[in-house]
Short mmCIF file of C-alpha atoms in Angstrom, two decimals:
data_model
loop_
_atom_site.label_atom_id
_atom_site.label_comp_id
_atom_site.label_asym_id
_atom_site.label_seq_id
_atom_site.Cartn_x
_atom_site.Cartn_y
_atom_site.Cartn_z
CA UNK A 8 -6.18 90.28 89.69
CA UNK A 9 -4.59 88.43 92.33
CA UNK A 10 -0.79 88.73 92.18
CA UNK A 11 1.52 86.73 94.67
CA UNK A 12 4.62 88.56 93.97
CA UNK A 13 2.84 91.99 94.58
CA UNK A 14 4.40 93.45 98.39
CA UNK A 15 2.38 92.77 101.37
CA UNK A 16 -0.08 89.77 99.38
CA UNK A 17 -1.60 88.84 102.77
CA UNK A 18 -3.85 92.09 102.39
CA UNK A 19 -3.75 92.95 98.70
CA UNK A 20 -3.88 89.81 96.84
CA UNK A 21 -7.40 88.67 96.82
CA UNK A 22 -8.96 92.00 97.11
CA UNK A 23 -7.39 92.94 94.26
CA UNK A 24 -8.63 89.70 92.64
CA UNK A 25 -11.87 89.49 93.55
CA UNK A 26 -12.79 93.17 93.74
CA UNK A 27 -16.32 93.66 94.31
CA UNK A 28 -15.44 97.11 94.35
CA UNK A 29 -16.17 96.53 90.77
CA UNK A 30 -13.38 99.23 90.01
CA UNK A 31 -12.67 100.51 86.42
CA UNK A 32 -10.09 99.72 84.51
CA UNK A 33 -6.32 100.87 85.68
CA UNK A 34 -5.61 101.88 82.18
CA UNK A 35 -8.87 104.00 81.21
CA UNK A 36 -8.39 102.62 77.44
CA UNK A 37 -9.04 98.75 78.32
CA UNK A 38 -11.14 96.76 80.91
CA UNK A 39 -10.71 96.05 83.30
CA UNK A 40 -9.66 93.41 85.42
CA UNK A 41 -9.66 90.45 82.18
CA UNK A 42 -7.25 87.32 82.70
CA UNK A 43 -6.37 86.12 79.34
CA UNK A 44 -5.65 88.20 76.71
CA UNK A 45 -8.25 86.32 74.03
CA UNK A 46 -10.83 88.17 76.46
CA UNK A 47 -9.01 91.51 76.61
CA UNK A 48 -8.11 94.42 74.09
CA UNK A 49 -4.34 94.70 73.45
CA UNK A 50 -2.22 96.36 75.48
CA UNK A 51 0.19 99.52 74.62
CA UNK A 52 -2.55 101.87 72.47
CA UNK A 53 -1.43 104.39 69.63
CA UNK A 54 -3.29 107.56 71.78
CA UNK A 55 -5.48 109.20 69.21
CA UNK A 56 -5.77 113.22 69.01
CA UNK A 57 -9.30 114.45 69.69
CA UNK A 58 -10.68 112.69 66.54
CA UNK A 59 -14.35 113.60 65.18
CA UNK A 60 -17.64 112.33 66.66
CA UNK A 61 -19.42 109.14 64.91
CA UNK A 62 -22.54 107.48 65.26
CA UNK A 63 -22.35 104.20 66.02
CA UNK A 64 -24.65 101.37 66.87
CA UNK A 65 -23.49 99.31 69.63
CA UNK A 66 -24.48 95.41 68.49
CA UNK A 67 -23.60 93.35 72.12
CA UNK A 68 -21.53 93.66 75.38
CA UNK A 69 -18.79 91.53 75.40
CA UNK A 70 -17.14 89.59 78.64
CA UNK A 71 -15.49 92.43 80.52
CA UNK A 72 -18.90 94.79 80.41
CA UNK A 73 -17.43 96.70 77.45
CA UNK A 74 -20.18 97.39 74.37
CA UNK A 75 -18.76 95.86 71.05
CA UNK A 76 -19.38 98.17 67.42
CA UNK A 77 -17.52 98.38 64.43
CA UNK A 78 -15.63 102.08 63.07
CA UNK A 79 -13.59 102.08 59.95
CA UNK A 80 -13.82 98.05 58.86
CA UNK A 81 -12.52 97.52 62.58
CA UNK A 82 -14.07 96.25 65.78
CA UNK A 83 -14.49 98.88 68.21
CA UNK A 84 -15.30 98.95 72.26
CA UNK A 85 -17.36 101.52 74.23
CA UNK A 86 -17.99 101.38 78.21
CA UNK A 87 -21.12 102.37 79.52
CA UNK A 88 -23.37 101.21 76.87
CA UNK A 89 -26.04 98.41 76.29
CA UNK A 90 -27.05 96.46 73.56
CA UNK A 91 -28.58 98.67 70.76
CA UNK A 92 -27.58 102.03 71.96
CA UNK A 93 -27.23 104.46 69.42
CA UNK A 94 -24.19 106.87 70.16
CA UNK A 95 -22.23 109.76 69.07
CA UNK A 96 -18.61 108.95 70.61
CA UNK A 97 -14.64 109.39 69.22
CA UNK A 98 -11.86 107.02 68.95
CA UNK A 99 -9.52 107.66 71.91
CA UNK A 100 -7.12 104.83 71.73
CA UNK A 101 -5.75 102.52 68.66
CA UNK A 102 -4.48 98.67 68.67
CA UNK A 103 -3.74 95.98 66.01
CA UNK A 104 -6.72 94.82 66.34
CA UNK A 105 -9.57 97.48 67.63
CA UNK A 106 -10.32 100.51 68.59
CA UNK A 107 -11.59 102.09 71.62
CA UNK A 108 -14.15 104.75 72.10
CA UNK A 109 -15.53 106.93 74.12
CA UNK A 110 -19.05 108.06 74.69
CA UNK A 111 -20.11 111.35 74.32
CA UNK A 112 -23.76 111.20 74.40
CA UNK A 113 -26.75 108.74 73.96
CA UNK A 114 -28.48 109.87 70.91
CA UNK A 115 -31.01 106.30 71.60
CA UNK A 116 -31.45 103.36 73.95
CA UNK A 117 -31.67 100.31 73.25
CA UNK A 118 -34.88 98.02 73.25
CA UNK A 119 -33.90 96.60 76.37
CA UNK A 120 -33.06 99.91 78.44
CA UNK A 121 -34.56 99.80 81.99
CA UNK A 122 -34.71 102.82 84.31
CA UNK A 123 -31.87 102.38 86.12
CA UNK A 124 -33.30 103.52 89.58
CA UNK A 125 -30.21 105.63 90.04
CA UNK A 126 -28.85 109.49 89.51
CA UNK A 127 -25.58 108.26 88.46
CA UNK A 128 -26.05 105.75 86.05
CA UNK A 129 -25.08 107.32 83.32
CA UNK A 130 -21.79 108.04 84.69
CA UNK A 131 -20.86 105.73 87.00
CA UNK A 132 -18.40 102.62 86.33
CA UNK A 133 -20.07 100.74 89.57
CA UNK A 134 -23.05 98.86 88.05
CA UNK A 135 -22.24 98.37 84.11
CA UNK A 136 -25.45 97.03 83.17
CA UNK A 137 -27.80 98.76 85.19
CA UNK A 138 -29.47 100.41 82.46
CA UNK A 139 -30.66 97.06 81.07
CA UNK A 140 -33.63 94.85 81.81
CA UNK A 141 -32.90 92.52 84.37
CA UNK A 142 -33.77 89.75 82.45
CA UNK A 143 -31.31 90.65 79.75
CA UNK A 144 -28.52 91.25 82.48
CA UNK A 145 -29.39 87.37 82.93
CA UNK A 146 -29.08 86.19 80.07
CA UNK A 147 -26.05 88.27 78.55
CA UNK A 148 -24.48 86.58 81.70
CA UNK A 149 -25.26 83.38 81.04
CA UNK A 150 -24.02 84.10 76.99
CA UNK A 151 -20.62 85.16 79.47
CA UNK A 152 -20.46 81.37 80.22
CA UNK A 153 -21.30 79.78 77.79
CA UNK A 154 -19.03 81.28 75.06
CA UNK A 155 -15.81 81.01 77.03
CA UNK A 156 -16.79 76.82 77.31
CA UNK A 157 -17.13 77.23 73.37
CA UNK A 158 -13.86 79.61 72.68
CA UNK A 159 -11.38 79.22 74.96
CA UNK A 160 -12.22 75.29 76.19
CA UNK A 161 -13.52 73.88 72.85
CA UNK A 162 -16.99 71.68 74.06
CA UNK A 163 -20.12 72.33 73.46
CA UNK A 164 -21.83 73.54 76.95
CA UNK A 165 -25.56 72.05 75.99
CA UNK A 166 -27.20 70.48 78.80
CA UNK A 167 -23.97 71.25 80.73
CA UNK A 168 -24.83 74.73 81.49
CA UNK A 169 -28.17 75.14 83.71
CA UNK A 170 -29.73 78.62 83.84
CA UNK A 171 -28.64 81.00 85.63
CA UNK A 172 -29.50 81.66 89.57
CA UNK A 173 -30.44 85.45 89.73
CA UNK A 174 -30.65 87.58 93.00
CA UNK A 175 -34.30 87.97 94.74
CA UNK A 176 -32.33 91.29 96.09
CA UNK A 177 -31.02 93.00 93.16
CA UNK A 178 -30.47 96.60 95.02
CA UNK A 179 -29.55 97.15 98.54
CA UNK A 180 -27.34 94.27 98.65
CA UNK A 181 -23.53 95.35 98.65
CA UNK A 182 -22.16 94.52 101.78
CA UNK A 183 -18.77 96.53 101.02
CA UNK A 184 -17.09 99.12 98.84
CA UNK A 185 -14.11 101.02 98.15
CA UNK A 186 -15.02 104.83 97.59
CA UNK A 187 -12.70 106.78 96.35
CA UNK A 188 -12.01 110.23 97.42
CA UNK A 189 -10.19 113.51 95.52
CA UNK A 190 -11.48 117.33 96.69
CA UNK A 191 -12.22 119.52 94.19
CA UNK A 192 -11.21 122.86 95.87
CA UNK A 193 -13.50 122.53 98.86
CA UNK A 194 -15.95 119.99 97.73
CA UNK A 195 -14.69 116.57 98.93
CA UNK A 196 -15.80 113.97 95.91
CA UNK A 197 -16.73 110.64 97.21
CA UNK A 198 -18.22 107.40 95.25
CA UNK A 199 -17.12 105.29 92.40
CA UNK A 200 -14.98 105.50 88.87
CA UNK A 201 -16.71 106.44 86.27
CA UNK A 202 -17.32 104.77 83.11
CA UNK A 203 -13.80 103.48 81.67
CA UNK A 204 -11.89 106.59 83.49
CA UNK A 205 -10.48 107.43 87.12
CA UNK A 206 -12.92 110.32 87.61
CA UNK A 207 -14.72 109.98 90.66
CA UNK A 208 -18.99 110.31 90.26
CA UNK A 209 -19.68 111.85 93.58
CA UNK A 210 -22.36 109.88 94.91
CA UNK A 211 -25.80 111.28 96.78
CA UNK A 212 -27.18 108.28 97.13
CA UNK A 213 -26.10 104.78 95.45
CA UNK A 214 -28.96 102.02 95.47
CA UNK A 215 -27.11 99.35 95.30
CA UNK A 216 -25.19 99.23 98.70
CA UNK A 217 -26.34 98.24 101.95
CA UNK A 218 -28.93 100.71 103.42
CA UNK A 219 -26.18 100.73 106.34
CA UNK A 220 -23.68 102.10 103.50
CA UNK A 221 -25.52 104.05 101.99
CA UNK A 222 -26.47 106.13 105.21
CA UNK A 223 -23.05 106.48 105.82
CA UNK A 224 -22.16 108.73 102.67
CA UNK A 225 -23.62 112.08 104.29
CA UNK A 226 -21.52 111.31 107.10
CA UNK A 227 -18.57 110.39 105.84
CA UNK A 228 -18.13 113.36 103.54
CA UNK A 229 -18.37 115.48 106.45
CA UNK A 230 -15.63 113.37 108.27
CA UNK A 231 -13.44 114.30 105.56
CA UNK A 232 -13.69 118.03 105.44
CA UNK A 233 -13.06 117.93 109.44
CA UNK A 234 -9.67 116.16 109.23
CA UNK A 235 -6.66 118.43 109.68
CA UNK A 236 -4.64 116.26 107.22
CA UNK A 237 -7.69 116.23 104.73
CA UNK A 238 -5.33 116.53 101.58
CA UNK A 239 -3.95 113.10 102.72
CA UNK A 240 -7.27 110.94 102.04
CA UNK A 241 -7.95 108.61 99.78
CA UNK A 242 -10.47 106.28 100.08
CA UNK A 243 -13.22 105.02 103.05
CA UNK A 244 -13.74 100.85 102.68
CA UNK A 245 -16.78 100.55 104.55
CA UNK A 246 -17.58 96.77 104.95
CA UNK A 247 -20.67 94.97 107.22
CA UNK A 248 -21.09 91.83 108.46
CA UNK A 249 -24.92 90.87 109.14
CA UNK A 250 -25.36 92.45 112.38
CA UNK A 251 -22.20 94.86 112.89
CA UNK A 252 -20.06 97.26 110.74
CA UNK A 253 -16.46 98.08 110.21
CA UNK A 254 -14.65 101.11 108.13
CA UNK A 255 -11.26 101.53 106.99
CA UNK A 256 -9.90 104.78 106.08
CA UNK A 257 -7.11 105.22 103.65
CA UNK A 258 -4.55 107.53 103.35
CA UNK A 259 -1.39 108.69 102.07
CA UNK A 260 0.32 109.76 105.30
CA UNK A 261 -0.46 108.70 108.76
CA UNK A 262 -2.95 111.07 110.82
CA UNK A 263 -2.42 113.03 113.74
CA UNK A 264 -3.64 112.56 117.14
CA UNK A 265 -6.40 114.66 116.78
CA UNK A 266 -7.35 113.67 113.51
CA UNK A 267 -7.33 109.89 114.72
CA UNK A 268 -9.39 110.91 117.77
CA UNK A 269 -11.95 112.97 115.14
CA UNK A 270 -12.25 109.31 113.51
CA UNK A 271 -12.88 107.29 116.94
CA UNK A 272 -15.72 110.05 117.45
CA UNK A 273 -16.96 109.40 114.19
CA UNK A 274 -17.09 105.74 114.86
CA UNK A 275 -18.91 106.68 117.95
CA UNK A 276 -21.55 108.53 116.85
CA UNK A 277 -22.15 106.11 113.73
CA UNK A 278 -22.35 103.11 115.80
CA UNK A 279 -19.71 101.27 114.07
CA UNK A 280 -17.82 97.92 115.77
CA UNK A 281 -14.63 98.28 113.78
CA UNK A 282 -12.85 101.37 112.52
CA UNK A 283 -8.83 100.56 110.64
CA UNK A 284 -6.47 102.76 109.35
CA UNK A 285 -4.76 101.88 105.95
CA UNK A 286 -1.40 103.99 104.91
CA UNK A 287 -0.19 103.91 101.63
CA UNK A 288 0.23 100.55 101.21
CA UNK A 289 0.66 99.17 104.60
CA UNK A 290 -1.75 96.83 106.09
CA UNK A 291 -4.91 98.27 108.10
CA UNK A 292 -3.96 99.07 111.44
CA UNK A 293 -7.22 99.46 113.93
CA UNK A 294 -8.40 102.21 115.65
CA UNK A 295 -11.15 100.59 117.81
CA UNK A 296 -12.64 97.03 117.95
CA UNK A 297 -15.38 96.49 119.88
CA UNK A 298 -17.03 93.99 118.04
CA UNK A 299 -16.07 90.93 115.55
CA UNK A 300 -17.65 91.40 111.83
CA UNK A 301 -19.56 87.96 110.68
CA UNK A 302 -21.94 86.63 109.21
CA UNK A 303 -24.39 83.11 108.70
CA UNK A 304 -23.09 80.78 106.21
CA UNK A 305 -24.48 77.00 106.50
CA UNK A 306 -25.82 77.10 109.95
CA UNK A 307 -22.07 78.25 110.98
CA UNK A 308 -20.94 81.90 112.04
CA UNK A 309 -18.00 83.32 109.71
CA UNK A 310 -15.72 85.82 111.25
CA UNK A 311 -13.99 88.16 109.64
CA UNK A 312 -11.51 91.62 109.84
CA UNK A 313 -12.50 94.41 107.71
CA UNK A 314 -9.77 93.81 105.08
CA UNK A 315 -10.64 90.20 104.72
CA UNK A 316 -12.62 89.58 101.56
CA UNK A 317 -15.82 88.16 101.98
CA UNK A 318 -18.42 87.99 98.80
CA UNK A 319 -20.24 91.21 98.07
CA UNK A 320 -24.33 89.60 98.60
CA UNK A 321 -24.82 88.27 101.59
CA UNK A 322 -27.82 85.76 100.39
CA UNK A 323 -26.53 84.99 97.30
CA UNK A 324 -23.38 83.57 98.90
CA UNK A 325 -25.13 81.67 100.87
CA UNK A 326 -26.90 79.93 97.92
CA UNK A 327 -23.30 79.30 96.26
CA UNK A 328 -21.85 77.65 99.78
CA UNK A 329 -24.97 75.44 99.51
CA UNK A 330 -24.55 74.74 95.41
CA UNK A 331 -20.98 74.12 96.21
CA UNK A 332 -21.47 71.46 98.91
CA UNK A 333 -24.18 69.69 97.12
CA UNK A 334 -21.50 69.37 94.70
CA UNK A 335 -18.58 68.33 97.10
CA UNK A 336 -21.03 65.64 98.82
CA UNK A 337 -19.93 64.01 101.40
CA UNK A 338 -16.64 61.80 102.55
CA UNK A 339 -13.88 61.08 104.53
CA UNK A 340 -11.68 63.47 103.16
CA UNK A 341 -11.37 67.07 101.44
CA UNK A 342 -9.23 69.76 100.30
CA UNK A 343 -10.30 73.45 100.33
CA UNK A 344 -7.32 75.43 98.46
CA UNK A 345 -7.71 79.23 97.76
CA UNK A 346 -9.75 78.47 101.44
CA UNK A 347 -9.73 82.31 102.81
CA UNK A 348 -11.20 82.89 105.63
CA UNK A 349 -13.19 79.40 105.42
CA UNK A 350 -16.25 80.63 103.58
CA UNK A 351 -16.48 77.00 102.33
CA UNK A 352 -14.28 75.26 104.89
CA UNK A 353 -16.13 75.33 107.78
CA UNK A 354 -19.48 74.04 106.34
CA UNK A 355 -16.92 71.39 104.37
CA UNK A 356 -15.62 69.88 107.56
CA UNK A 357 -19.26 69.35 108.92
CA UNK A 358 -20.34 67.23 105.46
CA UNK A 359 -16.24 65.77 105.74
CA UNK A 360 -14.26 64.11 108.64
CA UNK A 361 -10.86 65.76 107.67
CA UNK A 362 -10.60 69.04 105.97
CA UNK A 363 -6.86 70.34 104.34
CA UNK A 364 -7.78 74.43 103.90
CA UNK A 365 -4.70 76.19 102.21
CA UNK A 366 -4.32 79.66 100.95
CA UNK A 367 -1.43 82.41 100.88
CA UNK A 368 -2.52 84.99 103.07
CA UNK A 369 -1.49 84.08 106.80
CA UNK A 370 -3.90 86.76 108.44
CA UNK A 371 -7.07 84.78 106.61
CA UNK A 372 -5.62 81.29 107.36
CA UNK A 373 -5.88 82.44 111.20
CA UNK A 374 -9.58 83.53 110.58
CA UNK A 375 -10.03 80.16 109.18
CA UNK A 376 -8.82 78.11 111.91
CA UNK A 377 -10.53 80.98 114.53
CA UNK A 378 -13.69 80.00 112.80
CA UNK A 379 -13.36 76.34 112.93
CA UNK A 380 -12.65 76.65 116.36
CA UNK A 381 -15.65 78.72 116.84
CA UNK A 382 -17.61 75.77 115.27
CA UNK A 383 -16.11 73.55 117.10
CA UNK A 384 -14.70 71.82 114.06
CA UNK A 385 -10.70 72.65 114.73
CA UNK A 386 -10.18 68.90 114.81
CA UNK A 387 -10.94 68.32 111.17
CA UNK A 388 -9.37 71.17 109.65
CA UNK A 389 -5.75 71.31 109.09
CA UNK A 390 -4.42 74.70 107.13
CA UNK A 391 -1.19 75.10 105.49
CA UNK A 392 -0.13 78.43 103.68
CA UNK A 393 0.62 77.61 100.21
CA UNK A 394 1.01 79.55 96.84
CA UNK A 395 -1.29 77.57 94.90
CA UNK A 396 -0.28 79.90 91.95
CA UNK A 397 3.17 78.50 91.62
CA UNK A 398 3.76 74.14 90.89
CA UNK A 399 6.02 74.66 93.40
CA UNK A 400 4.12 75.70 95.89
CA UNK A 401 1.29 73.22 94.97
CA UNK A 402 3.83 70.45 94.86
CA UNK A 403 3.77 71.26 98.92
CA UNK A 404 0.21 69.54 99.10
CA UNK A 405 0.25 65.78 100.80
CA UNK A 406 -0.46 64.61 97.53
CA UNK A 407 1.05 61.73 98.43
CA UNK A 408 -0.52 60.66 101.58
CA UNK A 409 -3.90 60.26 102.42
CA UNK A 410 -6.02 61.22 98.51
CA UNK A 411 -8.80 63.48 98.99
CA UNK A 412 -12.06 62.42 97.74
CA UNK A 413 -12.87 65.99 96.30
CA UNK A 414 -10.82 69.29 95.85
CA UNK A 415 -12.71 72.63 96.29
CA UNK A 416 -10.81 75.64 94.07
CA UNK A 417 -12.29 78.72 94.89
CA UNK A 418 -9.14 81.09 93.25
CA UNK A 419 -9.33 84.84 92.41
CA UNK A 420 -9.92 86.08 88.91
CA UNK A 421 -5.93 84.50 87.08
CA UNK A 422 -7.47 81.04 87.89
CA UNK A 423 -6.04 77.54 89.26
CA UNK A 424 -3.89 76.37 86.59
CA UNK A 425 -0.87 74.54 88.70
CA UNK A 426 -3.65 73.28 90.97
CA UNK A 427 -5.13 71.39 87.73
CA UNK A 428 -1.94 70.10 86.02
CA UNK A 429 -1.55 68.53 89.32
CA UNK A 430 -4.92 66.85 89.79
CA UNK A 431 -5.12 65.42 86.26
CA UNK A 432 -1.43 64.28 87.14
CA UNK A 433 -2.88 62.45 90.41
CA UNK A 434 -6.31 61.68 89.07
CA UNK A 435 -8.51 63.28 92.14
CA UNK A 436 -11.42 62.11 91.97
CA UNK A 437 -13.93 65.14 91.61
CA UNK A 438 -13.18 68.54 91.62
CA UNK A 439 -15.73 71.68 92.78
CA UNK A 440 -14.73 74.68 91.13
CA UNK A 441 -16.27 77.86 91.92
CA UNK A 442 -15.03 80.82 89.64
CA UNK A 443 -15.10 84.77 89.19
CA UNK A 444 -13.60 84.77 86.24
CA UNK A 445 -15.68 82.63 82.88
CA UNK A 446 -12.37 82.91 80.30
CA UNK A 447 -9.73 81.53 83.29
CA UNK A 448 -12.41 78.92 84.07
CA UNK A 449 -12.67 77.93 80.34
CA UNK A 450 -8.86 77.65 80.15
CA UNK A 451 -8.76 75.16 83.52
CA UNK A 452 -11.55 73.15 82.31
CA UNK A 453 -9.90 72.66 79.28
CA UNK A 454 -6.65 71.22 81.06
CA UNK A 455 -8.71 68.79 83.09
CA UNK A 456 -11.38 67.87 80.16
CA UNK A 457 -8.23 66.94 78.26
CA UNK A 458 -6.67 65.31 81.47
CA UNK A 459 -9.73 62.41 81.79
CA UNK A 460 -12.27 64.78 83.87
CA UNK A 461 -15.57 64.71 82.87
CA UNK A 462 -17.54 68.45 82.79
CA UNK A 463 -20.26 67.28 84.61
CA UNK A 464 -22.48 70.48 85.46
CA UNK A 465 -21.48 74.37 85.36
CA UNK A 466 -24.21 76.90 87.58
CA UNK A 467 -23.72 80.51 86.98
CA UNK A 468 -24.84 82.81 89.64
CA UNK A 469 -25.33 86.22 89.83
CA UNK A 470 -23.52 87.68 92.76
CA UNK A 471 -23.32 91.05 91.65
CA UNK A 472 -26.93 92.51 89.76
CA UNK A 473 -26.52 95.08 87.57
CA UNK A 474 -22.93 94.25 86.85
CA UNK A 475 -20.49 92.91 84.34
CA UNK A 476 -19.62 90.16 86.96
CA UNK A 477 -20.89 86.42 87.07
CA UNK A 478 -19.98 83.47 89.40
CA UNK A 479 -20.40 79.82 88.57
CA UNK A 480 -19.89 76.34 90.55
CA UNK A 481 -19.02 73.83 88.24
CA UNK A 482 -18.15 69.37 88.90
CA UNK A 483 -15.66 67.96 87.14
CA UNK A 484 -15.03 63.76 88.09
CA UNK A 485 -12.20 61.96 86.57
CA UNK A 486 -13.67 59.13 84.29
CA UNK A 487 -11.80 56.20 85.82
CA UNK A 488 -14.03 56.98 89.01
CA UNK A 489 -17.37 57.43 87.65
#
């Protein structure tokens, strides 16, 4: 979750938010990654002793990817399940309220089960879901939706809600991961958490990454065992744009000469454009740079550095830059807040003649205006670094001067809630809202629903297949302006 007070938020804050590393949860008793707390299991568990196995019936999957059941007159949550599984598992953690358990083994699928198409599935936290039926991923993401509009914001979503967009590439399509490294004695471990825990599942192959990825896995465990200061890594973050590809290698200590010389060969021999070193901590320092990382969004090209965040499916973003621009329409003027690297903004100032892109992180602000200028567009765009998180920092916005005719949130997972109380307070006219995140978006529509807005249309889209995740692109327009 994006945090603005966490140190150095110009390169953690909205990977951490976004995360299309689609990482487990950092406390292996909850999920992860959940905004508001009617979404999430309690915090601070009573930690049970190895209690017996059960068999338990899971009934649904819940927002947040965990399977829902019911142990001892009390609801109970299990990762890496799907609806109707029958399981043996034990209770491993205790609130007020629930219980969490963990899976031991899958005495029966459930009527939907798919093959997965993958070695690891069983194990591996990276694609919750991918044991279900496409179709049922689908609609269990659409149910995502539609219950937070019901819970959290109080309407009734019919004939607000359209159906959900699904991927025509539903494997092969992650343009970027985080894979986590730990040796056990000589064997280097490399892929994703597993279900719920911070084990690593050491991947042979994964299916759904880029083919470019995925050939780099071989590779890249070899890499590791031929570093002198092997003990020290961490993680690789390879990352591709549509024609190049960039790597950054994490580690606790810095490397030596020969061990960052090992790495240039590496990048050599695997063609890469970009290769960045990440210590503890500090921001990505490069190693070589011989080529930019883009990629084709609305007839304009989209530049970016290998710690940027960019959206995980390549065509799928794409279709949400185009849903979100039939949305904006077209005017005189527009705000793009939350604007990154201009994934929005630069297709915004060709439909708009002045464009006001603000975000926090300085290092994607100057991709943004790099891009514009690319597009030959830097005369409409205007950015300003802003925490949009704090009323404060909102309050910074020329509210005052010159109105826009539509605001364009795209935040991380916590939401836009300042950036609402201050557009009911001002009455802009329509607001495109594109969220990660269905509870936070629930609780902002809410705010401007009971500020005058109008919940015109809400289009999930599925930007990550075979996970827990689901975008949507939603209008709101304040009644007074029709």
């Amino acid at each position: 979750m994006r945090n603005p007070s966490a140190n150095r938020p110009e390169n953690t804050a909205r990977r951490n938010a976004r995360s299309d590393e689609m990482r487990p949860p950092a406390n292996a008793q909850e999920p992860a990654n959940r905004a508001t707390p009617r979404n999430t299991p309690s915090c601070a568990p009573a930690i049970r002793s190895e209690s017996p196995l059960v068999e338990l019936l899971i009934e649904k999957i819940v927002p947040g990817g965990m399977g829902l059941t019911r142990l001892q007159g009390q609801v109970a949550f299990v990762a890496g399940v799907i609806p109707g599984d029958r399981i043996l598992g034990r209770i491993v953690a205790t609130h007020r309220h629930h219980l969490i358990v963990q899976r031991e083994s899958l005495l029966e699928s459930g009527p939907d089960a798919a093959d997965p198409g993958c070695p690891h599935a069983e194990r591996c936290g990276g694609c919750q879901l991918r044991r279900l039926e496409p179709s049922r991923q689908e609609s269990l993401k659409s149910s995502f939706v539609e219950e937070s509009l019901r819970r959290i914001a109080r309407i009734d979503p019919e004939g607000i809600i359209q159906p959900l967009l699904p991927a025509d590439r539903i494997d092969g399509y992650r343009r970027r991961a985080r894979l986590h490294t730990r040796w056990n004695g000589q064997e280097l471990l490399l892929g994703f958490h597993a279900h719920a825990s911070h084990e690593i599942v050491d991947l042979v192959t994964c299916p759904a990454l880029d083919p470019r990825l995925n050939a780099l896995l071989a590779p890249l465990r070899r890499l590791g065992a031929s570093l002198r200061a092997r003990d020290s890594l961490t993680a690789f973050e390879p990352v591709c744009g549509d024609q190049t590809v960039g790597l950054i290698i994490a580690l606790s200590r810095p490397p030596s000469s020969a061990d960052k010389e090992s790495m240039r060969a590496f990048a050599r021999q695997q063609g890469l454009q970009q290769l960045w070193i990440r210590v503890g901590g500090a921001a990505p320092a490069p190693l070589t740079r011989d080529e930019p990382l883009a990629y084709q969004v609305g007839g304009c090209a989209i530049r970016f550095e290998a710690d940027d965040f960019v959206q995980g499916h390549a065509e799928q973003n794409k279709r949400l830059v185009e849903l979100a621009l039939e949305l904006a329409g077209t005017g005189g003027r527009a705000w793009d807040l939350f604007c990154g690297i201009g994934n929005f903004t630069i297709p915004l100032a060709e439909r708009f003649d002045a464009v006001v892109a603000a975000d926090l992180l300085p290092g994607s602000l100057r991709r943004c205006v790099e891009n514009g200028r690319l597009a030959g567009l830097e005369t409409r765009i205007q950015t300003r670094r802003v925490d949009l998180f704090r009323d404060e920092g909102v309050d910074t916005l020329p509210w005052d001067g010159a109105t826009p005719e539509v605001i364009l949130l795209d935040p991380p997972r916590n939401g836009a809630e300042s950036v609402c109380r201050r557009a009911v307070a001002t009455k802009t006219a329509r607001l495109v809202y594109i969220s990660c995140d269905p509870a936070t978006f629930a609780r902002d529509a809410a705010t401007l629903i009971a500020g005058g807005y109008g919940l015109e249309r809400v289009q999930p889209i599925d930007l990550f297949p075979h996970t827990r995740h689901v975008e949507l692109v939603a209008r709101f327009t304040h009644m007074t302006d029709g």
